[in-house]
mmCIF file of C-alpha atoms and ligand atoms in Angstrom:
data_model
loop_
_atom_site.group_PDB
_atom_site.id
_atom_site.type_symbol
_atom_site.label_atom_id
_atom_site.label_comp_id
_atom_site.label_asym_id
_atom_site.label_seq_id
_atom_site.Cartn_x
_atom_site.Cartn_y
_atom_site.Cartn_z
ATOM 1 C CA MET V 1 -83.617 89.622 265.978
ATOM 2 C CA SER V 2 -81.831 87.142 268.164
ATOM 3 C CA LYS V 3 -81.653 87.836 271.861
ATOM 4 C CA LYS V 4 -78.637 89.336 273.535
ATOM 5 C CA VAL V 5 -76.534 86.991 275.619
ATOM 6 C CA LEU V 6 -76.328 87.037 279.413
ATOM 7 C CA LEU V 7 -73.727 85.129 281.382
ATOM 8 C CA THR V 8 -73.039 85.008 285.074
ATOM 9 C CA GLY V 9 -71.248 82.626 287.382
ATOM 10 C CA ASP V 10 -71.017 81.391 290.949
ATOM 11 C CA ARG V 11 -67.958 79.998 292.694
ATOM 12 C CA PRO V 12 -68.972 76.704 294.298
ATOM 13 C CA THR V 13 -67.258 77.257 297.632
ATOM 14 C CA GLY V 14 -70.417 77.020 299.742
ATOM 15 C CA PRO V 15 -74.188 76.926 299.367
ATOM 16 C CA LEU V 16 -75.740 80.253 298.336
ATOM 17 C CA HIS V 17 -77.030 82.544 301.078
ATOM 18 C CA ILE V 18 -79.551 85.360 301.337
ATOM 19 C CA GLY V 19 -76.857 87.894 300.424
ATOM 20 C CA HIS V 20 -76.486 86.178 297.038
ATOM 21 C CA TYR V 21 -80.239 85.855 296.803
ATOM 22 C CA PHE V 22 -81.282 89.479 297.397
ATOM 23 C CA GLY V 23 -78.129 90.770 295.726
ATOM 24 C CA SER V 24 -78.106 88.864 292.468
ATOM 25 C CA LEU V 25 -80.209 85.705 292.189
ATOM 26 C CA ILE V 26 -83.498 87.597 292.014
ATOM 27 C CA ASN V 27 -82.040 89.629 289.169
ATOM 28 C CA ARG V 28 -81.021 86.655 287.056
ATOM 29 C CA LYS V 29 -84.421 85.071 287.389
ATOM 30 C CA ALA V 30 -86.041 88.332 286.270
ATOM 31 C CA LEU V 31 -83.788 88.599 283.197
ATOM 32 C CA GLU V 32 -83.978 85.045 281.890
ATOM 33 C CA THR V 33 -86.767 85.639 279.387
ATOM 34 C CA ASP V 34 -85.204 88.753 277.869
ATOM 35 C CA TYR V 35 -81.780 87.220 277.234
ATOM 36 C CA GLU V 36 -80.196 84.034 275.998
ATOM 37 C CA SER V 37 -78.994 83.172 279.514
ATOM 38 C CA TYR V 38 -76.033 81.170 280.770
ATOM 39 C CA ILE V 39 -75.228 80.434 284.415
ATOM 40 C CA LEU V 40 -71.881 78.824 284.914
ATOM 41 C CA ILE V 41 -70.769 77.064 288.080
ATOM 42 C CA ALA V 42 -67.149 78.123 288.255
ATOM 43 C CA ASP V 43 -65.482 75.041 289.739
ATOM 44 C CA ILE V 44 -62.130 75.689 288.050
ATOM 45 C CA GLN V 45 -62.104 79.191 289.497
ATOM 46 C CA ALA V 46 -63.060 77.817 292.930
ATOM 47 C CA LEU V 47 -60.085 75.462 292.733
ATOM 48 C CA THR V 48 -57.674 78.386 292.270
ATOM 49 C CA ASP V 49 -57.874 78.970 296.015
ATOM 50 C CA ASN V 50 -59.226 75.552 297.045
ATOM 51 C CA TRP V 51 -56.984 73.191 295.103
ATOM 52 C CA GLU V 52 -56.410 71.138 298.227
ATOM 53 C CA GLN V 53 -60.145 70.657 298.830
ATOM 54 C CA PRO V 54 -61.526 69.149 295.638
ATOM 55 C CA GLU V 55 -64.259 67.282 297.571
ATOM 56 C CA LYS V 56 -65.561 70.537 298.988
ATOM 57 C CA VAL V 57 -65.707 72.140 295.543
ATOM 58 C CA ARG V 58 -67.406 69.112 294.037
ATOM 59 C CA ALA V 59 -70.064 68.953 296.758
ATOM 60 C CA ASN V 60 -70.777 72.642 296.376
ATOM 61 C CA VAL V 61 -71.210 72.367 292.605
ATOM 62 C CA TYR V 62 -74.382 70.400 293.370
ATOM 63 C CA GLU V 63 -75.436 72.769 296.171
ATOM 64 C CA VAL V 64 -75.108 75.803 293.910
ATOM 65 C CA ALA V 65 -76.911 74.023 291.072
ATOM 66 C CA ALA V 66 -79.784 73.152 293.434
ATOM 67 C CA ASP V 67 -79.904 76.739 294.745
ATOM 68 C CA ASN V 68 -80.203 78.103 291.211
ATOM 69 C CA LEU V 69 -82.902 75.618 290.271
ATOM 70 C CA ALA V 70 -84.774 76.273 293.512
ATOM 71 C CA LEU V 71 -84.873 79.922 292.560
ATOM 72 C CA GLY V 72 -87.149 78.816 289.762
ATOM 73 C CA ILE V 73 -84.906 79.449 286.790
ATOM 74 C CA ASP V 74 -86.244 77.556 283.817
ATOM 75 C CA PRO V 75 -83.585 75.121 282.556
ATOM 76 C CA GLU V 76 -85.122 75.357 279.076
ATOM 77 C CA LYS V 77 -84.464 79.092 279.001
ATOM 78 C CA THR V 78 -81.306 79.297 281.075
ATOM 79 C CA THR V 79 -78.322 77.095 280.351
ATOM 80 C CA LEU V 80 -76.920 75.928 283.705
ATOM 81 C CA TYR V 81 -73.580 74.132 283.535
ATOM 82 C CA ILE V 82 -70.201 73.375 285.083
ATOM 83 C CA GLN V 83 -67.148 75.360 283.987
ATOM 84 C CA SER V 84 -64.739 72.396 283.951
ATOM 85 C CA GLN V 85 -66.943 70.600 281.427
ATOM 86 C CA ILE V 86 -66.272 73.208 278.762
ATOM 87 C CA PRO V 87 -62.724 72.637 277.460
ATOM 88 C CA GLN V 88 -63.070 75.689 275.214
ATOM 89 C CA ILE V 89 -62.902 77.884 278.327
ATOM 90 C CA ALA V 90 -59.490 76.424 279.187
ATOM 91 C CA GLU V 91 -58.413 76.854 275.592
ATOM 92 C CA LEU V 92 -59.439 80.517 275.478
ATOM 93 C CA THR V 93 -57.681 81.126 278.799
ATOM 94 C CA VAL V 94 -54.397 79.992 277.258
ATOM 95 C CA LEU V 95 -54.903 82.048 274.108
ATOM 96 C CA TYR V 96 -55.782 85.209 276.060
ATOM 97 C CA SER V 97 -52.834 84.846 278.419
ATOM 98 C CA ASN V 98 -50.563 86.455 275.812
ATOM 99 C CA LEU V 99 -52.678 89.592 275.941
ATOM 100 C CA VAL V 100 -52.412 90.315 279.668
ATOM 101 C CA THR V 101 -49.303 91.382 281.543
ATOM 102 C CA VAL V 102 -48.408 89.972 284.918
ATOM 103 C CA ASN V 103 -48.326 93.511 286.333
ATOM 104 C CA THR V 104 -51.890 94.160 285.216
ATOM 105 C CA LEU V 105 -53.002 91.031 287.066
ATOM 106 C CA ARG V 106 -51.083 92.063 290.178
ATOM 107 C CA ARG V 107 -52.832 95.441 290.152
ATOM 108 C CA ASN V 108 -56.357 93.992 289.803
ATOM 109 C CA PRO V 109 -58.042 95.370 292.957
ATOM 110 C CA THR V 110 -60.179 92.295 293.627
ATOM 111 C CA VAL V 111 -57.287 89.873 293.141
ATOM 112 C CA LYS V 112 -55.059 92.096 295.252
ATOM 113 C CA ALA V 113 -57.558 92.164 298.130
ATOM 114 C CA GLU V 114 -58.045 88.401 297.941
ATOM 115 C CA ILE V 115 -54.295 87.708 297.981
ATOM 116 C CA ALA V 116 -53.977 89.957 301.050
ATOM 117 C CA GLN V 117 -56.780 88.023 302.795
ATOM 118 C CA LYS V 118 -55.364 84.597 301.985
ATOM 119 C CA LYS V 119 -52.041 84.814 303.796
ATOM 120 C CA GLU V 120 -52.044 81.128 304.785
ATOM 121 C CA LEU V 121 -52.240 80.207 301.092
ATOM 122 C CA PHE V 122 -50.227 82.923 299.410
ATOM 123 C CA GLY V 123 -47.834 84.231 302.077
ATOM 124 C CA ALA V 124 -47.801 87.400 304.188
ATOM 125 C CA ASP V 125 -46.869 89.591 301.216
ATOM 126 C CA GLY V 126 -48.419 87.422 298.531
ATOM 127 C CA GLU V 127 -44.979 86.077 297.663
ATOM 128 C CA SER V 128 -46.357 82.534 297.213
ATOM 129 C CA VAL V 129 -49.273 83.465 294.993
ATOM 130 C CA THR V 130 -49.833 80.855 292.309
ATOM 131 C CA TYR V 131 -49.883 81.425 288.591
ATOM 132 C CA GLY V 132 -53.421 80.003 288.570
ATOM 133 C CA PHE V 133 -54.831 82.370 291.174
ATOM 134 C CA LEU V 134 -53.126 85.442 289.773
ATOM 135 C CA GLY V 135 -54.479 84.507 286.370
ATOM 136 C CA TYR V 136 -58.084 83.777 287.259
ATOM 137 C CA PRO V 137 -59.313 87.071 285.763
ATOM 138 C CA ILE V 138 -58.125 85.696 282.398
ATOM 139 C CA SER V 139 -60.080 82.534 282.977
ATOM 140 C CA GLN V 140 -63.106 84.661 283.900
ATOM 141 C CA ALA V 141 -62.682 86.583 280.631
ATOM 142 C CA ALA V 142 -62.842 83.196 278.911
ATOM 143 C CA ASP V 143 -66.039 82.425 280.870
ATOM 144 C CA ILE V 144 -67.627 85.636 279.676
ATOM 145 C CA THR V 145 -66.484 85.405 276.066
ATOM 146 C CA HIS V 146 -66.948 81.727 275.247
ATOM 147 C CA VAL V 147 -70.665 82.483 274.801
ATOM 148 C CA ARG V 148 -69.923 86.028 273.550
ATOM 149 C CA ALA V 149 -71.879 87.585 276.430
ATOM 150 C CA ASP V 150 -73.360 91.079 276.186
ATOM 151 C CA ILE V 151 -74.309 91.483 279.820
ATOM 152 C CA VAL V 152 -72.920 90.096 283.035
ATOM 153 C CA PRO V 153 -75.026 90.502 286.193
ATOM 154 C CA VAL V 154 -72.594 90.744 289.107
ATOM 155 C CA GLY V 155 -71.791 92.477 292.373
ATOM 156 C CA GLU V 156 -69.542 95.498 292.539
ATOM 157 C CA ASP V 157 -66.460 93.464 293.469
ATOM 158 C CA GLN V 158 -66.579 91.893 289.999
ATOM 159 C CA LEU V 159 -66.223 95.138 288.044
ATOM 160 C CA PRO V 160 -62.428 94.754 287.683
ATOM 161 C CA MET V 161 -63.005 91.336 286.059
ATOM 162 C CA ILE V 162 -65.352 92.784 283.487
ATOM 163 C CA GLU V 163 -62.977 95.647 282.831
ATOM 164 C CA GLN V 164 -60.180 93.095 282.320
ATOM 165 C CA THR V 165 -62.391 91.186 279.895
ATOM 166 C CA ARG V 166 -63.079 94.341 277.903
ATOM 167 C CA GLU V 167 -59.336 95.063 277.713
ATOM 168 C CA ILE V 168 -58.654 91.558 276.425
ATOM 169 C CA ILE V 169 -61.374 91.930 273.808
ATOM 170 C CA GLU V 170 -60.070 95.330 272.732
ATOM 171 C CA LYS V 171 -56.550 93.937 272.308
ATOM 172 C CA PHE V 172 -57.786 90.778 270.608
ATOM 173 C CA HIS V 173 -59.795 92.785 268.075
ATOM 174 C CA ARG V 174 -56.935 95.168 267.394
ATOM 175 C CA ILE V 175 -54.160 92.600 267.053
ATOM 176 C CA TYR V 176 -56.107 89.981 265.111
ATOM 177 C CA ASN V 177 -58.022 92.546 263.109
ATOM 178 C CA THR V 178 -61.489 91.273 263.900
ATOM 179 C CA GLU V 179 -64.663 92.236 265.783
ATOM 180 C CA ILE V 180 -66.007 88.918 266.937
ATOM 181 C CA PHE V 181 -66.915 89.828 270.518
ATOM 182 C CA PRO V 182 -69.471 92.224 271.960
ATOM 183 C CA PHE V 183 -68.065 94.389 274.750
ATOM 184 C CA PRO V 184 -69.717 92.975 277.871
ATOM 185 C CA GLN V 185 -71.479 95.332 280.255
ATOM 186 C CA ALA V 186 -71.780 94.677 283.969
ATOM 187 C CA LYS V 187 -75.296 94.723 285.282
ATOM 188 C CA LEU V 188 -75.177 95.735 288.914
ATOM 189 C CA SER V 189 -78.004 94.761 291.174
ATOM 190 C CA GLN V 190 -79.919 97.633 292.743
ATOM 191 C CA ALA V 191 -80.212 95.790 296.040
ATOM 192 C CA PRO V 192 -78.121 97.236 298.845
ATOM 193 C CA ARG V 193 -75.411 95.049 300.295
ATOM 194 C CA ILE V 194 -76.371 92.613 303.041
ATOM 195 C CA LEU V 195 -73.921 92.204 305.914
ATOM 196 C CA GLY V 196 -73.321 89.085 307.963
ATOM 197 C CA LEU V 197 -75.562 88.522 310.995
ATOM 198 C CA ASP V 198 -72.645 89.745 313.132
ATOM 199 C CA GLY V 199 -72.312 92.964 311.154
ATOM 200 C CA ASN V 200 -69.266 91.705 309.254
ATOM 201 C CA ALA V 201 -69.076 93.014 305.681
ATOM 202 C CA LYS V 202 -69.479 89.520 304.273
ATOM 203 C CA MET V 203 -71.747 86.581 304.938
ATOM 204 C CA SER V 204 -69.605 83.470 304.973
ATOM 205 C CA LYS V 205 -69.559 79.959 306.268
ATOM 206 C CA SER V 206 -66.246 80.380 308.071
ATOM 207 C CA LEU V 207 -67.619 83.363 310.009
ATOM 208 C CA ASN V 208 -70.815 81.441 310.810
ATOM 209 C CA ASN V 209 -72.871 84.552 310.104
ATOM 210 C CA ALA V 210 -74.878 83.536 307.036
ATOM 211 C CA ILE V 211 -78.427 82.365 306.419
ATOM 212 C CA TYR V 212 -78.424 79.855 303.583
ATOM 213 C CA LEU V 213 -81.251 79.342 301.141
ATOM 214 C CA LYS V 214 -81.137 75.659 302.111
ATOM 215 C CA ASP V 215 -81.448 76.356 305.846
ATOM 216 C CA SER V 216 -84.678 75.197 307.450
ATOM 217 C CA ALA V 217 -87.115 77.651 309.032
ATOM 218 C CA GLU V 218 -85.879 76.500 312.461
ATOM 219 C CA GLU V 219 -82.220 77.035 311.581
ATOM 220 C CA THR V 220 -83.085 80.475 310.250
ATOM 221 C CA GLU V 221 -84.903 81.353 313.460
ATOM 222 C CA ALA V 222 -82.012 80.149 315.626
ATOM 223 C CA LYS V 223 -79.471 82.174 313.641
ATOM 224 C CA ILE V 224 -81.565 85.334 313.845
ATOM 225 C CA LYS V 225 -82.014 84.831 317.567
ATOM 226 C CA VAL V 226 -78.271 85.176 318.140
ATOM 227 C CA ALA V 227 -77.689 87.858 315.487
ATOM 228 C CA THR V 228 -75.677 90.827 316.785
ATOM 229 C CA THR V 229 -77.642 93.933 317.779
ATOM 230 C CA ASP V 230 -76.430 96.964 319.738
ATOM 231 C CA SER V 231 -76.823 98.600 323.133
ATOM 232 C CA GLU V 232 -79.958 100.517 322.182
ATOM 233 C CA THR V 233 -83.263 98.848 322.927
ATOM 234 C CA THR V 234 -85.524 99.468 319.939
ATOM 235 C CA VAL V 235 -85.029 98.887 316.213
ATOM 236 C CA GLY V 236 -84.001 101.682 313.880
ATOM 237 C CA TYR V 237 -82.518 102.199 310.456
ATOM 238 C CA ASN V 238 -79.217 104.033 310.313
ATOM 239 C CA PRO V 239 -76.649 101.948 308.428
ATOM 240 C CA GLU V 240 -73.742 104.226 309.360
ATOM 241 C CA LYS V 241 -74.368 104.450 313.094
ATOM 242 C CA ARG V 242 -76.127 101.141 313.702
ATOM 243 C CA PRO V 243 -74.937 98.740 310.988
ATOM 244 C CA GLU V 244 -75.976 95.453 312.639
ATOM 245 C CA VAL V 245 -79.549 96.427 313.492
ATOM 246 C CA SER V 246 -80.022 98.307 310.218
ATOM 247 C CA ASN V 247 -78.912 95.182 308.375
ATOM 248 C CA LEU V 248 -81.599 93.129 310.129
ATOM 249 C CA VAL V 249 -84.203 95.768 309.274
ATOM 250 C CA LEU V 250 -83.006 95.678 305.666
ATOM 251 C CA ILE V 251 -83.439 91.903 305.503
ATOM 252 C CA TYR V 252 -86.933 92.289 306.965
ATOM 253 C CA ALA V 253 -87.765 94.959 304.378
ATOM 254 C CA LEU V 254 -86.461 92.871 301.457
ATOM 255 C CA ALA V 255 -88.412 89.841 302.651
ATOM 256 C CA LYS V 256 -91.570 91.954 302.858
ATOM 257 C CA GLY V 257 -90.947 93.778 299.567
ATOM 258 C CA MET V 258 -90.738 97.217 301.168
ATOM 259 C CA THR V 259 -88.110 99.863 301.824
ATOM 260 C CA PRO V 260 -86.286 99.937 305.176
ATOM 261 C CA GLU V 261 -88.043 103.227 305.946
ATOM 262 C CA GLN V 262 -91.433 101.625 305.330
ATOM 263 C CA ALA V 263 -90.362 98.704 307.507
ATOM 264 C CA ILE V 264 -89.496 101.038 310.377
ATOM 265 C CA GLY V 265 -92.836 102.784 309.895
ATOM 266 C CA GLU V 266 -94.626 99.468 310.101
ATOM 267 C CA LEU V 267 -92.639 98.096 313.026
ATOM 268 C CA GLY V 268 -92.704 101.214 315.190
ATOM 269 C CA GLN V 269 -90.741 101.370 318.427
ATOM 270 C CA ILE V 270 -90.305 97.680 319.091
ATOM 271 C CA ASN V 271 -87.553 96.022 321.032
ATOM 272 C CA TYR V 272 -85.176 93.388 319.692
ATOM 273 C CA SER V 273 -86.840 90.424 321.341
ATOM 274 C CA THR V 274 -90.143 91.313 319.666
ATOM 275 C CA PHE V 275 -88.547 92.153 316.327
ATOM 276 C CA LYS V 276 -86.375 89.069 315.865
ATOM 277 C CA PRO V 277 -89.249 86.532 315.689
ATOM 278 C CA LEU V 278 -91.049 88.844 313.240
ATOM 279 C CA LEU V 279 -87.931 88.962 311.086
ATOM 280 C CA ALA V 280 -87.559 85.178 311.159
ATOM 281 C CA LYS V 281 -91.203 84.770 310.209
ATOM 282 C CA ALA V 282 -91.006 87.262 307.332
ATOM 283 C CA LEU V 283 -87.848 85.725 305.908
ATOM 284 C CA ASN V 284 -89.105 82.166 306.294
ATOM 285 C CA GLU V 285 -92.370 83.050 304.577
ATOM 286 C CA HIS V 286 -90.522 84.732 301.739
ATOM 287 C CA LEU V 287 -88.191 81.769 301.227
ATOM 288 C CA ALA V 288 -90.754 78.996 301.785
ATOM 289 C CA PRO V 289 -91.631 78.375 298.093
ATOM 290 C CA LEU V 290 -87.954 78.328 297.144
ATOM 291 C CA ARG V 291 -87.122 75.961 299.975
ATOM 292 C CA GLU V 292 -89.975 73.630 299.042
ATOM 293 C CA ARG V 293 -88.776 73.553 295.444
ATOM 294 C CA ARG V 294 -85.240 72.882 296.616
ATOM 295 C CA ILE V 295 -86.282 69.898 298.699
ATOM 296 C CA GLU V 296 -88.196 68.531 295.735
ATOM 297 C CA ILE V 297 -85.230 69.075 293.391
ATOM 298 C CA VAL V 298 -82.675 67.332 295.564
ATOM 299 C CA SER V 299 -85.054 64.441 296.238
ATOM 300 C CA LYS V 300 -85.368 63.581 292.529
ATOM 301 C CA PRO V 301 -82.457 61.278 291.762
ATOM 302 C CA GLY V 302 -80.434 62.423 288.780
ATOM 303 C CA TYR V 303 -82.551 65.511 288.115
ATOM 304 C CA THR V 304 -79.828 68.106 288.709
ATOM 305 C CA ALA V 305 -77.192 66.019 286.927
ATOM 306 C CA GLU V 306 -79.454 65.746 283.887
ATOM 307 C CA ILE V 307 -79.934 69.491 283.711
ATOM 308 C CA LEU V 308 -76.200 70.095 284.042
ATOM 309 C CA SER V 309 -75.533 67.595 281.306
ATOM 310 C CA ALA V 310 -78.035 69.234 278.926
ATOM 311 C CA GLY V 311 -76.456 72.573 279.844
ATOM 312 C CA ARG V 312 -73.041 71.242 278.960
ATOM 313 C CA GLU V 313 -74.229 70.228 275.477
ATOM 314 C CA ARG V 314 -75.723 73.641 274.768
ATOM 315 C CA ALA V 315 -72.738 75.566 276.117
ATOM 316 C CA ILE V 316 -70.254 73.455 274.148
ATOM 317 C CA LYS V 317 -72.162 74.109 270.947
ATOM 318 C CA LYS V 318 -72.029 77.836 271.539
ATOM 319 C CA ALA V 319 -68.367 77.696 272.616
ATOM 320 C CA GLU V 320 -67.372 75.787 269.481
ATOM 321 C CA GLU V 321 -68.938 78.549 267.343
ATOM 322 C CA THR V 322 -66.808 81.036 269.259
ATOM 323 C CA MET V 323 -63.685 78.884 268.888
ATOM 324 C CA ASN V 324 -64.107 78.754 265.115
ATOM 325 C CA LEU V 325 -64.109 82.555 265.023
ATOM 326 C CA VAL V 326 -61.157 82.774 267.422
ATOM 327 C CA ARG V 327 -59.015 80.156 265.654
ATOM 328 C CA LYS V 328 -59.638 81.808 262.306
ATOM 329 C CA ALA V 329 -58.718 85.253 263.642
ATOM 330 C CA MET V 330 -55.547 83.882 265.275
ATOM 331 C CA LYS V 331 -54.620 81.850 262.187
ATOM 332 C CA ILE V 332 -54.617 78.566 264.091
ATOM 333 C CA ASP V 333 -57.508 77.129 262.085
ATOM 334 C CA TYR V 334 -55.432 74.394 260.445
HETATM 335 N N1 LIG S 401 -65.791 85.568 290.234
HETATM 336 C C1 LIG S 401 -67.210 85.415 290.432
HETATM 337 C C2 LIG S 401 -67.481 85.493 291.938
HETATM 338 O O1 LIG S 401 -66.582 85.326 292.726
HETATM 339 C C3 LIG S 401 -67.749 84.121 289.878
HETATM 340 C C4 LIG S 401 -67.610 84.004 288.386
HETATM 341 C C5 LIG S 401 -66.844 83.091 287.712
HETATM 342 C C6 LIG S 401 -68.238 84.813 287.409
HETATM 343 N N2 LIG S 401 -66.959 83.290 286.373
HETATM 344 C C7 LIG S 401 -67.803 84.323 286.146
HETATM 345 C C8 LIG S 401 -69.117 85.899 287.478
HETATM 346 C C9 LIG S 401 -68.205 84.926 284.963
HETATM 347 C C10 LIG S 401 -69.521 86.493 286.294
HETATM 348 C C11 LIG S 401 -69.066 86.014 285.040
HETATM 349 O O2 LIG S 401 -68.598 85.713 292.323
#
């Protein structure tokens, strides 16, 4: 029996942070032996809302590649590659675009929320949204299907993309009278969501509230030192009432491999100034092997580029198999 296929992707808009790490990176490392695994660095998707910053996207392709390798994924087992290097993805995007209505794209909850957030790019009411951005769920369906993926490890915000992919597959099968694709399943991480160090729902560079995998131990300590707490004096875990402090306790617990309740039990009634250095120490210890590997990886000239190039070869081979099936079904196999 051949293995089932796993595909996931990262947008290279910044280096990966501990939210990505505890939320999904740990998962993909754990799954790589059970599946034929593909990790795609979605530079074309990143350009749909960063088309004016190609240098930023390019730089972050290498950051994200290094983060994934630092995690310890085995490049022999997992195919790591850059989306723009697989022309078949662009080709599938065009072919699928007949199967998706503009209204369906407009109603996609994730796309809708992103358009609302990006007023400077897309206008106050989204009136200037581009064809490319509105259509990125189609491109993501092409990402998922060019390797005929069975499972897609993602966060909750990506469920509408997987649902859209399943709809495209259903329509494709029905119209072209074929069954070439598996219906991909989302695999949600069990890890609870990590907030920014300021309690914001998202860790992000622009909010300056993220701890990156590539940060040094000192940078990590400095960021934790200024992390938002509350007007109480001792730590506690109550995500509803005390989101900021509970988030710090959660990070401590994840770093120590325990539950937040166990962490509170272990910590007892300690004040913030005692807790914060303990948190920094726990997180730094947890990330130390990864950070050492990362430094080694980026210091080897050409190492990451070589892996991405081997990944490209493997992904193209798989994508061409898919294209043969697709072209035949669509009667464009001249
Ligand atoms: N949209 C995903 C994100 O923002 C990234 C991504 C691109 C992806 N292509 C994918 C995820 C394919 C899963 C499968 O995180």
